[in-house]
């Protein structure tokens, strides 16, 4: 169910959601996962855009021969703010948080999740990321995504690298020519350090 215009819309349904330039390969939201009940909101302006997703998460036994569904009692909230620096460069900041079983209405609002998490006791699983899209010519995009699950700045400054450094990164190229039989060609590299998503 959708309502709105091309610049402002709300969608509610049971669907797959993803975020990132590489199909079925997003670091924060991956569109190859299971369907979920979700509520999506989008605002698109000339210089900036904002999108959010609120999802009810399910759980499975991770068994390819079993199709049973287990209720997880968890929710996922995601939002992204994208700013067009110029016609060649876009910068996006995004956050996603997994929480539950208690429902927190504050994660629906377009505010940073970190202070909301701290007000609620800092028990929710927060990740954040920064994405850069560089488009030097029409149809070509160089995308870079830096995803942070946990990062102790104080330990890194003290050169203690045995601490919480849970990050993932992705970079690659996408070519989408407008006048060709090839509609999309993408090449990307992804690195995920240990304990990310744990």
PDB file of C-alpha atoms in Angstrom:
ATOM      1  CA  UNK A   1       0.000   0.000   0.000  1.00  0.00           C
ATOM      2  CA  UNK A   2       1.545   3.296  -1.100  1.00  0.00           C
ATOM      3  CA  UNK A   3       0.468   6.887  -0.796  1.00  0.00           C
ATOM      4  CA  UNK A   4       2.151  10.084  -1.984  1.00  0.00           C
ATOM      5  CA  UNK A   5       3.912  11.654  -4.940  1.00  0.00           C
ATOM      6  CA  UNK A   6       7.238  10.924  -6.619  1.00  0.00           C
ATOM      7  CA  UNK A   7       8.965  13.252  -4.100  1.00  0.00           C
ATOM      8  CA  UNK A   8       7.068  12.339  -0.915  1.00  0.00           C
ATOM      9  CA  UNK A   9       5.626   8.925  -0.229  1.00  0.00           C
ATOM     10  CA  UNK A  10       4.805   6.348   2.420  1.00  0.00           C
ATOM     11  CA  UNK A  11       4.669   2.616   1.715  1.00  0.00           C
ATOM     12  CA  UNK A  12       3.450  -0.151   3.998  1.00  0.00           C
ATOM     13  CA  UNK A  13       3.588  -3.828   3.191  1.00  0.00           C
ATOM     14  CA  UNK A  14       5.296  -7.181   3.353  1.00  0.00           C
ATOM     15  CA  UNK A  15       8.411  -6.865   1.221  1.00  0.00           C
ATOM     16  CA  UNK A  16      12.177  -7.109   0.949  1.00  0.00           C
ATOM     17  CA  UNK A  17      14.191  -3.956   1.551  1.00  0.00           C
ATOM     18  CA  UNK A  18      17.761  -3.075   0.693  1.00  0.00           C
ATOM     19  CA  UNK A  19      20.081  -0.122   0.774  1.00  0.00           C
ATOM     20  CA  UNK A  20      23.140   0.538  -1.309  1.00  0.00           C
ATOM     21  CA  UNK A  21      24.194   0.826  -4.930  1.00  0.00           C
ATOM     22  CA  UNK A  22      25.049  -2.873  -5.367  1.00  0.00           C
ATOM     23  CA  UNK A  23      22.017  -5.118  -5.842  1.00  0.00           C
ATOM     24  CA  UNK A  24      21.625  -7.848  -3.172  1.00  0.00           C
ATOM     25  CA  UNK A  25      24.927  -6.776  -1.599  1.00  0.00           C
ATOM     26  CA  UNK A  26      24.167  -3.969   0.879  1.00  0.00           C
ATOM     27  CA  UNK A  27      26.068  -3.735   4.154  1.00  0.00           C
ATOM     28  CA  UNK A  28      23.237  -2.295   6.259  1.00  0.00           C
ATOM     29  CA  UNK A  29      20.127  -3.679   4.526  1.00  0.00           C
ATOM     30  CA  UNK A  30      20.348  -6.510   2.040  1.00  0.00           C
ATOM     31  CA  UNK A  31      17.488  -7.029  -0.397  1.00  0.00           C
ATOM     32  CA  UNK A  32      18.199 -10.771  -0.677  1.00  0.00           C
ATOM     33  CA  UNK A  33      16.933 -11.405   2.876  1.00  0.00           C
ATOM     34  CA  UNK A  34      13.484 -12.649   3.870  1.00  0.00           C
ATOM     35  CA  UNK A  35      10.378 -10.529   3.465  1.00  0.00           C
ATOM     36  CA  UNK A  36       9.346  -8.485   6.472  1.00  0.00           C
ATOM     37  CA  UNK A  37       6.405  -6.358   7.480  1.00  0.00           C
ATOM     38  CA  UNK A  38       7.620  -2.794   7.020  1.00  0.00           C
ATOM     39  CA  UNK A  39       6.732   0.854   6.818  1.00  0.00           C
ATOM     40  CA  UNK A  40       8.818   3.037   4.467  1.00  0.00           C
ATOM     41  CA  UNK A  41       8.923   6.820   4.229  1.00  0.00           C
ATOM     42  CA  UNK A  42      10.751   8.918   1.620  1.00  0.00           C
ATOM     43  CA  UNK A  43      11.355  12.613   0.923  1.00  0.00           C
ATOM     44  CA  UNK A  44      13.309  13.659  -2.163  1.00  0.00           C
ATOM     45  CA  UNK A  45      14.380  17.264  -2.715  1.00  0.00           C
ATOM     46  CA  UNK A  46      16.792  18.829  -5.217  1.00  0.00           C
ATOM     47  CA  UNK A  47      19.860  18.914  -2.912  1.00  0.00           C
ATOM     48  CA  UNK A  48      18.957  16.294  -0.303  1.00  0.00           C
ATOM     49  CA  UNK A  49      16.788  13.293   0.424  1.00  0.00           C
ATOM     50  CA  UNK A  50      15.664  11.376   3.494  1.00  0.00           C
ATOM     51  CA  UNK A  51      14.384   7.812   3.680  1.00  0.00           C
ATOM     52  CA  UNK A  52      13.436   5.590   6.583  1.00  0.00           C
ATOM     53  CA  UNK A  53      12.299   2.041   7.098  1.00  0.00           C
ATOM     54  CA  UNK A  54      10.723   0.406  10.098  1.00  0.00           C
ATOM     55  CA  UNK A  55      10.547  -3.398  10.034  1.00  0.00           C
ATOM     56  CA  UNK A  56       9.273  -6.274  12.143  1.00  0.00           C
ATOM     57  CA  UNK A  57      11.973  -8.950  12.074  1.00  0.00           C
ATOM     58  CA  UNK A  58      11.336 -12.654  11.857  1.00  0.00           C
ATOM     59  CA  UNK A  59      13.631 -15.542  12.681  1.00  0.00           C
ATOM     60  CA  UNK A  60      14.243 -18.959  11.164  1.00  0.00           C
ATOM     61  CA  UNK A  61      16.017 -22.111  12.258  1.00  0.00           C
ATOM     62  CA  UNK A  62      18.589 -21.545   9.455  1.00  0.00           C
ATOM     63  CA  UNK A  63      17.724 -24.957   8.021  1.00  0.00           C
ATOM     64  CA  UNK A  64      17.134 -25.194   4.232  1.00  0.00           C
ATOM     65  CA  UNK A  65      14.790 -28.180   4.769  1.00  0.00           C
ATOM     66  CA  UNK A  66      12.598 -26.455   7.338  1.00  0.00           C
ATOM     67  CA  UNK A  67      10.240 -23.580   6.598  1.00  0.00           C
ATOM     68  CA  UNK A  68       9.076 -22.928  10.129  1.00  0.00           C
ATOM     69  CA  UNK A  69       8.810 -19.335  11.236  1.00  0.00           C
ATOM     70  CA  UNK A  70       9.882 -18.266  14.701  1.00  0.00           C
ATOM     71  CA  UNK A  71       8.901 -14.923  16.167  1.00  0.00           C
ATOM     72  CA  UNK A  72      12.006 -13.007  17.192  1.00  0.00           C
ATOM     73  CA  UNK A  73      10.332 -10.141  19.067  1.00  0.00           C
ATOM     74  CA  UNK A  74      12.797  -7.778  17.382  1.00  0.00           C
ATOM     75  CA  UNK A  75      12.380  -4.670  15.252  1.00  0.00           C
ATOM     76  CA  UNK A  76      14.704  -2.863  12.867  1.00  0.00           C
ATOM     77  CA  UNK A  77      14.685   0.878  12.229  1.00  0.00           C
ATOM     78  CA  UNK A  78      16.789   2.371   9.431  1.00  0.00           C
ATOM     79  CA  UNK A  79      17.168   5.890   8.091  1.00  0.00           C
ATOM     80  CA  UNK A  80      19.449   7.701   5.675  1.00  0.00           C
ATOM     81  CA  UNK A  81      20.121  11.351   4.923  1.00  0.00           C
ATOM     82  CA  UNK A  82      21.663  11.959   1.506  1.00  0.00           C
ATOM     83  CA  UNK A  83      23.118  15.275   0.387  1.00  0.00           C
ATOM     84  CA  UNK A  84      24.131  16.173  -3.182  1.00  0.00           C
ATOM     85  CA  UNK A  85      27.321  18.231  -2.864  1.00  0.00           C
ATOM     86  CA  UNK A  86      27.226  18.896  -6.611  1.00  0.00           C
ATOM     87  CA  UNK A  87      26.169  17.004  -9.725  1.00  0.00           C
ATOM     88  CA  UNK A  88      29.177  14.683  -9.381  1.00  0.00           C
ATOM     89  CA  UNK A  89      29.292  13.797  -5.650  1.00  0.00           C
ATOM     90  CA  UNK A  90      26.661  12.534  -3.186  1.00  0.00           C
ATOM     91  CA  UNK A  91      27.318  11.856   0.507  1.00  0.00           C
ATOM     92  CA  UNK A  92      24.966   9.783   2.659  1.00  0.00           C
ATOM     93  CA  UNK A  93      24.879   9.126   6.390  1.00  0.00           C
ATOM     94  CA  UNK A  94      22.756   6.222   7.567  1.00  0.00           C
ATOM     95  CA  UNK A  95      21.920   4.384  10.783  1.00  0.00           C
ATOM     96  CA  UNK A  96      20.143   1.184  11.563  1.00  0.00           C
ATOM     97  CA  UNK A  97      19.216  -0.210  14.942  1.00  0.00           C
ATOM     98  CA  UNK A  98      17.847  -3.554  16.055  1.00  0.00           C
ATOM     99  CA  UNK A  99      15.820  -3.456  19.233  1.00  0.00           C
ATOM    100  CA  UNK A 100      13.194  -5.385  21.144  1.00  0.00           C
ATOM    101  CA  UNK A 101      11.263  -7.024  22.583  1.00  0.00           C
ATOM    102  CA  UNK A 102      10.074  -3.674  23.979  1.00  0.00           C
ATOM    103  CA  UNK A 103       8.810  -1.261  21.348  1.00  0.00           C
ATOM    104  CA  UNK A 104      10.445   2.183  21.249  1.00  0.00           C
ATOM    105  CA  UNK A 105       8.399   4.808  19.346  1.00  0.00           C
ATOM    106  CA  UNK A 106      11.381   7.184  19.281  1.00  0.00           C
ATOM    107  CA  UNK A 107      13.048   5.125  16.523  1.00  0.00           C
ATOM    108  CA  UNK A 108      10.270   6.136  14.135  1.00  0.00           C
ATOM    109  CA  UNK A 109      11.221   9.834  14.320  1.00  0.00           C
ATOM    110  CA  UNK A 110      13.898  11.343  12.021  1.00  0.00           C
ATOM    111  CA  UNK A 111      16.423  11.968  14.794  1.00  0.00           C
ATOM    112  CA  UNK A 112      19.860  10.392  15.362  1.00  0.00           C
ATOM    113  CA  UNK A 113      19.483   6.954  16.929  1.00  0.00           C
ATOM    114  CA  UNK A 114      22.543   7.225  19.201  1.00  0.00           C
ATOM    115  CA  UNK A 115      21.030   9.695  21.701  1.00  0.00           C
ATOM    116  CA  UNK A 116      17.724   7.801  21.609  1.00  0.00           C
ATOM    117  CA  UNK A 117      19.633   4.580  22.323  1.00  0.00           C
ATOM    118  CA  UNK A 118      21.459   6.189  25.260  1.00  0.00           C
ATOM    119  CA  UNK A 119      18.214   7.521  26.718  1.00  0.00           C
ATOM    120  CA  UNK A 120      16.790   4.007  26.520  1.00  0.00           C
ATOM    121  CA  UNK A 121      19.738   2.410  28.326  1.00  0.00           C
ATOM    122  CA  UNK A 122      22.126   1.775  25.376  1.00  0.00           C
ATOM    123  CA  UNK A 123      21.120  -1.881  25.062  1.00  0.00           C
ATOM    124  CA  UNK A 124      19.999  -1.705  21.442  1.00  0.00           C
ATOM    125  CA  UNK A 125      22.249  -2.816  18.571  1.00  0.00           C
ATOM    126  CA  UNK A 126      23.197   0.348  16.657  1.00  0.00           C
ATOM    127  CA  UNK A 127      25.221   0.501  13.430  1.00  0.00           C
ATOM    128  CA  UNK A 128      25.967   3.478  11.228  1.00  0.00           C
ATOM    129  CA  UNK A 129      27.576   4.171   7.907  1.00  0.00           C
ATOM    130  CA  UNK A 130      28.858   6.724   5.462  1.00  0.00           C
ATOM    131  CA  UNK A 131      28.468   6.341   1.709  1.00  0.00           C
ATOM    132  CA  UNK A 132      30.094   8.318  -1.098  1.00  0.00           C
ATOM    133  CA  UNK A 133      28.941   8.256  -4.713  1.00  0.00           C
ATOM    134  CA  UNK A 134      31.191   9.865  -7.312  1.00  0.00           C
ATOM    135  CA  UNK A 135      29.731  10.210 -10.810  1.00  0.00           C
ATOM    136  CA  UNK A 136      32.411  11.703 -13.109  1.00  0.00           C
ATOM    137  CA  UNK A 137      30.481  10.932 -16.312  1.00  0.00           C
ATOM    138  CA  UNK A 138      26.877  10.075 -17.129  1.00  0.00           C
ATOM    139  CA  UNK A 139      26.118   6.418 -16.478  1.00  0.00           C
ATOM    140  CA  UNK A 140      29.214   5.748 -14.342  1.00  0.00           C
ATOM    141  CA  UNK A 141      29.221   5.619 -10.524  1.00  0.00           C
ATOM    142  CA  UNK A 142      32.065   4.906  -8.115  1.00  0.00           C
ATOM    143  CA  UNK A 143      30.418   4.005  -4.797  1.00  0.00           C
ATOM    144  CA  UNK A 144      32.128   3.559  -1.429  1.00  0.00           C
ATOM    145  CA  UNK A 145      30.349   2.456   1.755  1.00  0.00           C
ATOM    146  CA  UNK A 146      31.911   2.434   5.244  1.00  0.00           C
ATOM    147  CA  UNK A 147      29.812   0.550   7.807  1.00  0.00           C
ATOM    148  CA  UNK A 148      30.597   0.797  11.533  1.00  0.00           C
ATOM    149  CA  UNK A 149      29.162  -1.685  14.022  1.00  0.00           C
ATOM    150  CA  UNK A 150      31.432  -0.861  16.958  1.00  0.00           C
ATOM    151  CA  UNK A 151      34.545   1.283  17.038  1.00  0.00           C
ATOM    152  CA  UNK A 152      36.415   2.467  20.117  1.00  0.00           C
ATOM    153  CA  UNK A 153      38.036   5.776  19.146  1.00  0.00           C
ATOM    154  CA  UNK A 154      39.803   6.083  22.517  1.00  0.00           C
ATOM    155  CA  UNK A 155      41.550   2.717  22.098  1.00  0.00           C
ATOM    156  CA  UNK A 156      42.644   3.453  18.539  1.00  0.00           C
ATOM    157  CA  UNK A 157      44.118   6.809  19.588  1.00  0.00           C
ATOM    158  CA  UNK A 158      46.102   4.904  22.241  1.00  0.00           C
ATOM    159  CA  UNK A 159      47.244   2.502  19.454  1.00  0.00           C
ATOM    160  CA  UNK A 160      45.408  -0.389  21.106  1.00  0.00           C
ATOM    161  CA  UNK A 161      44.177  -2.338  18.096  1.00  0.00           C
ATOM    162  CA  UNK A 162      42.984  -5.352  20.123  1.00  0.00           C
ATOM    163  CA  UNK A 163      39.801  -3.509  20.925  1.00  0.00           C
ATOM    164  CA  UNK A 164      36.422  -3.080  19.348  1.00  0.00           C
ATOM    165  CA  UNK A 165      37.057  -2.471  15.668  1.00  0.00           C
ATOM    166  CA  UNK A 166      33.969  -3.903  14.020  1.00  0.00           C
ATOM    167  CA  UNK A 167      33.729  -2.298  10.611  1.00  0.00           C
ATOM    168  CA  UNK A 168      32.890  -3.324   7.074  1.00  0.00           C
ATOM    169  CA  UNK A 169      33.645  -1.602   3.823  1.00  0.00           C
ATOM    170  CA  UNK A 170      32.627  -1.811   0.224  1.00  0.00           C
ATOM    171  CA  UNK A 171      33.772  -0.027  -2.897  1.00  0.00           C
ATOM    172  CA  UNK A 172      33.157  -0.553  -6.565  1.00  0.00           C
ATOM    173  CA  UNK A 173      32.067   0.707  -9.921  1.00  0.00           C
ATOM    174  CA  UNK A 174      28.685   0.660 -11.627  1.00  0.00           C
ATOM    175  CA  UNK A 175      28.263   1.346 -15.315  1.00  0.00           C
ATOM    176  CA  UNK A 176      24.739   1.889 -16.651  1.00  0.00           C
ATOM    177  CA  UNK A 177      24.900   3.091 -20.255  1.00  0.00           C
ATOM    178  CA  UNK A 178      21.729   4.605 -21.651  1.00  0.00           C
ATOM    179  CA  UNK A 179      22.241   3.387 -25.224  1.00  0.00           C
ATOM    180  CA  UNK A 180      23.421  -0.210 -25.002  1.00  0.00           C
ATOM    181  CA  UNK A 181      22.110  -3.766 -24.743  1.00  0.00           C
ATOM    182  CA  UNK A 182      24.014  -3.954 -21.434  1.00  0.00           C
ATOM    183  CA  UNK A 183      21.797  -2.169 -18.911  1.00  0.00           C
ATOM    184  CA  UNK A 184      24.065  -2.495 -15.875  1.00  0.00           C
ATOM    185  CA  UNK A 185      27.593  -3.705 -15.216  1.00  0.00           C
ATOM    186  CA  UNK A 186      28.963  -3.641 -11.655  1.00  0.00           C
ATOM    187  CA  UNK A 187      32.208  -4.670 -10.004  1.00  0.00           C
ATOM    188  CA  UNK A 188      32.726  -4.314  -6.267  1.00  0.00           C
ATOM    189  CA  UNK A 189      34.904  -5.467  -3.386  1.00  0.00           C
ATOM    190  CA  UNK A 190      33.596  -5.993   0.132  1.00  0.00           C
ATOM    191  CA  UNK A 191      35.466  -6.538   3.414  1.00  0.00           C
ATOM    192  CA  UNK A 192      33.830  -7.448   6.726  1.00  0.00           C
ATOM    193  CA  UNK A 193      36.003  -7.612   9.853  1.00  0.00           C
ATOM    194  CA  UNK A 194      35.307 -10.260  12.525  1.00  0.00           C
ATOM    195  CA  UNK A 195      32.355  -9.819  14.901  1.00  0.00           C
ATOM    196  CA  UNK A 196      30.546  -7.284  12.713  1.00  0.00           C
ATOM    197  CA  UNK A 197      26.794  -7.902  13.046  1.00  0.00           C
ATOM    198  CA  UNK A 198      27.288  -9.902  16.272  1.00  0.00           C
TER     199      UNK A 198
END
